[in-house]
Amino acid sequence: MRIAIYPGSFDPLTNGHLDVIQRAAKLFDRVIVAVAKNESKHPLFTLNERVALVKKAVAQLPNVEADSFDGLLVEYVASRGAKAIVRGLRAVSDFEFEFQLALMNRKLDENIETIFMMPKDTYTFLSSRIVKEIARLGGEVSQFVPPNVQTALTKKLKPAKKFKV
Ligand code: ADP
């Protein structure tokens, strides 16, 4: 059984992430989307919310599941019996950080390989940060995220009620 872990903050999941997940699901017997706790990044969605959003969005993909982890990624990967880490590469700007991360993970555990996947070209400009920014400003994000994520964003970023004084 070839198992791959796709780790990330997924705050929230975008269509770019989904594209990578679908591609990985064709290459591996099982893909585990592992949502990192990442409290230091001050995520908009809680860990449980981020996992639930991924779970719903991948419900149609039989060999994909969602999970969460905290701590060292390589330890989590080994604990799930996986041999590969999947990461997405959008542009050259992603490369330096991802390269460093992949080599560090290899130093920590020689047995785990990092696989890089390129999304469909229309998703190369997409990031969770940009999607949150657009949603915060009241922009339309339906073409960038799955429908359940769009609903969650609208709910989370609903402007506070204004009171007349
Ligand atoms: P992290 O905080 O670990 O970077 P992200 O949720 O931002 O978590 O991203 C997880 C992974 O998905 C990273 O490898 C990132 O490069 C990749 N990724 C993010 N957005 C896209 C996209 N639009 N297309 C392809 N890969 C992406």
Short mmCIF file of C-alpha atoms and ligand atoms in Angstrom, two decimals:
data_model
loop_
_atom_site.label_atom_id
_atom_site.label_comp_id
_atom_site.label_asym_id
_atom_site.label_seq_id
_atom_site.Cartn_x
_atom_site.Cartn_y
_atom_site.Cartn_z
CA MET A 1 0.00 0.00 0.00
CA ARG A 2 1.54 3.29 -1.11
CA ILE A 3 0.50 6.02 1.28
CA ALA A 4 1.27 9.74 0.80
CA ILE A 5 0.82 12.55 3.27
CA TYR A 6 -0.13 16.01 1.96
CA PRO A 7 0.64 18.36 4.84
CA GLY A 8 -0.22 22.04 5.14
CA SER A 9 -2.12 24.69 7.08
CA PHE A 10 -5.14 24.54 4.75
CA ASP A 11 -6.47 27.79 6.24
CA PRO A 12 -8.70 27.23 4.32
CA LEU A 13 -8.49 24.56 1.59
CA THR A 14 -8.52 26.08 -1.92
CA ASN A 15 -9.14 24.64 -5.40
CA GLY A 16 -5.35 24.70 -5.86
CA HIS A 17 -4.94 22.32 -2.91
CA LEU A 18 -7.79 20.18 -4.27
CA ASP A 19 -6.11 19.98 -7.67
CA VAL A 20 -2.92 18.66 -6.04
CA ILE A 21 -4.96 16.19 -3.94
CA GLN A 22 -6.72 14.82 -7.06
CA ARG A 23 -3.41 14.38 -8.87
CA ALA A 24 -1.81 12.65 -5.87
CA ALA A 25 -4.85 10.37 -5.49
CA LYS A 26 -4.12 8.97 -8.96
CA LEU A 27 -0.52 8.13 -8.04
CA PHE A 28 -0.94 6.69 -4.54
CA ASP A 29 -3.20 4.02 -3.05
CA ARG A 30 -4.07 6.36 -0.22
CA VAL A 31 -3.60 10.10 0.35
CA ILE A 32 -3.87 11.59 3.82
CA VAL A 33 -4.39 15.35 3.86
CA ALA A 34 -2.72 16.29 7.14
CA VAL A 35 -3.75 19.63 8.58
CA ALA A 36 -1.01 21.16 10.71
CA LYS A 37 -2.01 22.78 13.99
CA ASN A 38 0.30 25.75 13.28
CA GLU A 39 -0.92 27.99 16.11
CA SER A 40 2.01 30.35 15.50
CA LYS A 41 0.47 31.28 12.12
CA HIS A 42 -2.71 32.49 13.89
CA PRO A 43 -5.06 30.66 11.52
CA LEU A 44 -8.49 32.10 10.71
CA PHE A 45 -10.13 28.68 11.10
CA THR A 46 -9.57 26.40 14.10
CA LEU A 47 -7.83 23.07 13.57
CA ASN A 48 -11.15 21.20 13.81
CA GLU A 49 -12.80 23.57 11.33
CA ARG A 50 -9.94 23.19 8.82
CA VAL A 51 -10.06 19.38 9.07
CA ALA A 52 -13.88 19.36 8.69
CA LEU A 53 -13.65 21.58 5.58
CA VAL A 54 -11.10 19.24 3.97
CA LYS A 55 -13.13 16.16 4.95
CA LYS A 56 -16.25 17.46 3.23
CA ALA A 57 -14.40 18.66 0.13
CA VAL A 58 -12.69 15.26 -0.43
CA ALA A 59 -15.73 13.14 0.44
CA GLN A 60 -16.09 12.04 -3.22
CA LEU A 61 -12.51 10.78 -3.42
CA PRO A 62 -12.52 7.22 -2.01
CA ASN A 63 -8.78 6.97 -1.33
CA VAL A 64 -8.37 10.38 0.33
CA GLU A 65 -8.85 11.14 4.01
CA ALA A 66 -8.32 14.13 6.29
CA ASP A 67 -6.41 14.15 9.57
CA SER A 68 -4.56 16.61 11.78
CA PHE A 69 -1.11 16.61 13.31
CA ASP A 70 1.06 18.59 15.65
CA GLY A 71 4.83 18.33 16.02
CA LEU A 72 7.43 16.89 13.66
CA LEU A 73 6.04 16.06 10.23
CA VAL A 74 8.43 13.14 9.61
CA GLU A 75 7.31 11.52 12.86
CA TYR A 76 3.69 11.84 11.83
CA VAL A 77 4.47 10.45 8.35
CA ALA A 78 6.22 7.40 9.86
CA SER A 79 3.39 6.87 12.36
CA ARG A 80 0.91 6.60 9.46
CA GLY A 81 3.09 4.09 7.63
CA ALA A 82 3.63 6.52 4.74
CA LYS A 83 6.77 6.85 2.62
CA ALA A 84 6.04 10.08 0.77
CA ILE A 85 5.24 13.71 1.49
CA VAL A 86 3.37 15.60 -1.24
CA ARG A 87 3.86 19.36 -1.58
CA GLY A 88 2.53 21.75 -4.19
CA LEU A 89 4.78 24.02 -6.26
CA ARG A 90 3.08 27.04 -7.77
CA ALA A 91 5.97 29.17 -8.93
CA VAL A 92 9.70 29.68 -8.50
CA SER A 93 8.90 31.72 -5.40
CA ASP A 94 7.75 28.52 -3.64
CA PHE A 95 10.89 26.66 -4.58
CA GLU A 96 13.50 27.90 -2.12
CA PHE A 97 11.42 27.28 0.99
CA GLU A 98 10.09 23.94 -0.25
CA PHE A 99 13.58 22.78 -1.25
CA GLN A 100 14.92 23.62 2.20
CA LEU A 101 12.00 21.87 3.89
CA ALA A 102 12.37 18.74 1.74
CA LEU A 103 16.12 18.45 2.42
CA MET A 104 15.62 19.02 6.14
CA ASN A 105 12.94 16.33 6.27
CA ARG A 106 15.31 13.98 4.43
CA LYS A 107 18.02 14.70 7.03
CA LEU A 108 15.52 13.86 9.76
CA ASP A 109 14.34 10.65 8.06
CA GLU A 110 16.18 9.18 5.05
CA ASN A 111 13.29 6.83 4.26
CA ILE A 112 10.77 9.53 3.41
CA GLU A 113 10.68 11.13 -0.05
CA THR A 114 9.11 14.50 -0.88
CA ILE A 115 7.16 14.63 -4.14
CA PHE A 116 6.38 18.00 -5.73
CA MET A 117 3.26 18.45 -7.81
CA MET A 118 2.31 21.37 -10.04
CA PRO A 119 -1.33 22.43 -10.07
CA LYS A 120 -3.30 23.25 -13.21
CA ASP A 121 -1.93 26.56 -14.51
CA THR A 122 -5.11 28.47 -13.60
CA TYR A 123 -4.43 27.75 -9.91
CA THR A 124 -0.82 28.90 -9.79
CA PHE A 125 -1.79 32.33 -8.46
CA LEU A 126 -4.05 30.92 -5.74
CA SER A 127 -3.19 30.94 -2.06
CA SER A 128 -5.23 30.66 1.14
CA ARG A 129 -3.93 34.09 2.15
CA ILE A 130 -5.22 35.78 -1.03
CA VAL A 131 -8.58 34.01 -0.80
CA LYS A 132 -9.02 35.23 2.81
CA GLU A 133 -8.09 38.75 1.78
CA ILE A 134 -10.65 38.79 -1.06
CA ALA A 135 -13.37 37.32 1.17
CA ARG A 136 -12.58 39.83 3.92
CA LEU A 137 -13.11 42.64 1.43
CA GLY A 138 -16.44 41.18 0.34
CA GLY A 139 -15.17 39.78 -2.98
CA GLU A 140 -16.47 36.71 -4.79
CA VAL A 141 -14.40 33.58 -4.04
CA SER A 142 -16.61 30.86 -5.53
CA GLN A 143 -14.17 30.17 -8.38
CA PHE A 144 -11.25 29.73 -5.96
CA VAL A 145 -12.59 27.42 -3.24
CA PRO A 146 -15.01 24.47 -2.93
CA PRO A 147 -18.64 25.47 -2.07
CA ASN A 148 -18.41 24.36 1.59
CA VAL A 149 -15.31 26.53 2.08
CA GLN A 150 -17.07 29.50 0.47
CA THR A 151 -19.98 29.13 2.92
CA ALA A 152 -17.60 28.86 5.88
CA LEU A 153 -15.66 31.95 4.77
CA THR A 154 -18.84 34.02 4.42
CA LYS A 155 -19.99 32.92 7.87
CA LYS A 156 -16.63 33.54 9.53
CA LEU A 157 -16.06 36.94 7.93
CA LYS A 158 -19.61 38.24 8.21
CA PRO A 159 -19.19 41.91 9.16
CA ALA A 160 -20.08 42.69 12.77
CA LYS A 161 -23.52 44.26 13.18
CA LYS A 162 -23.43 48.02 13.25
CA PHE A 163 -25.41 49.79 15.94
CA LYS A 164 -26.71 53.29 15.68
CA VAL A 165 -25.73 55.59 18.53
P1 ADP B 1 1.81 25.71 4.47
O1 ADP B 1 1.48 26.67 5.57
O2 ADP B 1 2.39 24.42 4.93
O3 ADP B 1 2.54 26.30 3.30
P2 ADP B 1 -0.54 25.71 2.79
O4 ADP B 1 -1.88 25.23 3.20
O5 ADP B 1 -0.39 27.14 2.46
O6 ADP B 1 0.37 25.25 3.97
O7 ADP B 1 -0.02 24.85 1.58
C1 ADP B 1 0.16 23.46 1.65
C2 ADP B 1 0.88 23.01 0.40
O8 ADP B 1 0.06 23.26 -0.73
C3 ADP B 1 2.20 23.71 0.13
O9 ADP B 1 3.09 22.79 -0.46
C4 ADP B 1 1.84 24.79 -0.87
O10 ADP B 1 2.94 25.13 -1.68
C5 ADP B 1 0.77 24.06 -1.66
N1 ADP B 1 -0.19 24.98 -2.29
C6 ADP B 1 -0.83 26.02 -1.76
N2 ADP B 1 -1.62 26.63 -2.67
C7 ADP B 1 -1.47 25.93 -3.83
C8 ADP B 1 -1.97 26.05 -5.15
N3 ADP B 1 -2.79 27.04 -5.50
N4 ADP B 1 -1.60 25.15 -6.06
C9 ADP B 1 -0.72 24.16 -5.73
N5 ADP B 1 -0.19 24.00 -4.52
C10 ADP B 1 -0.54 24.86 -3.58
#
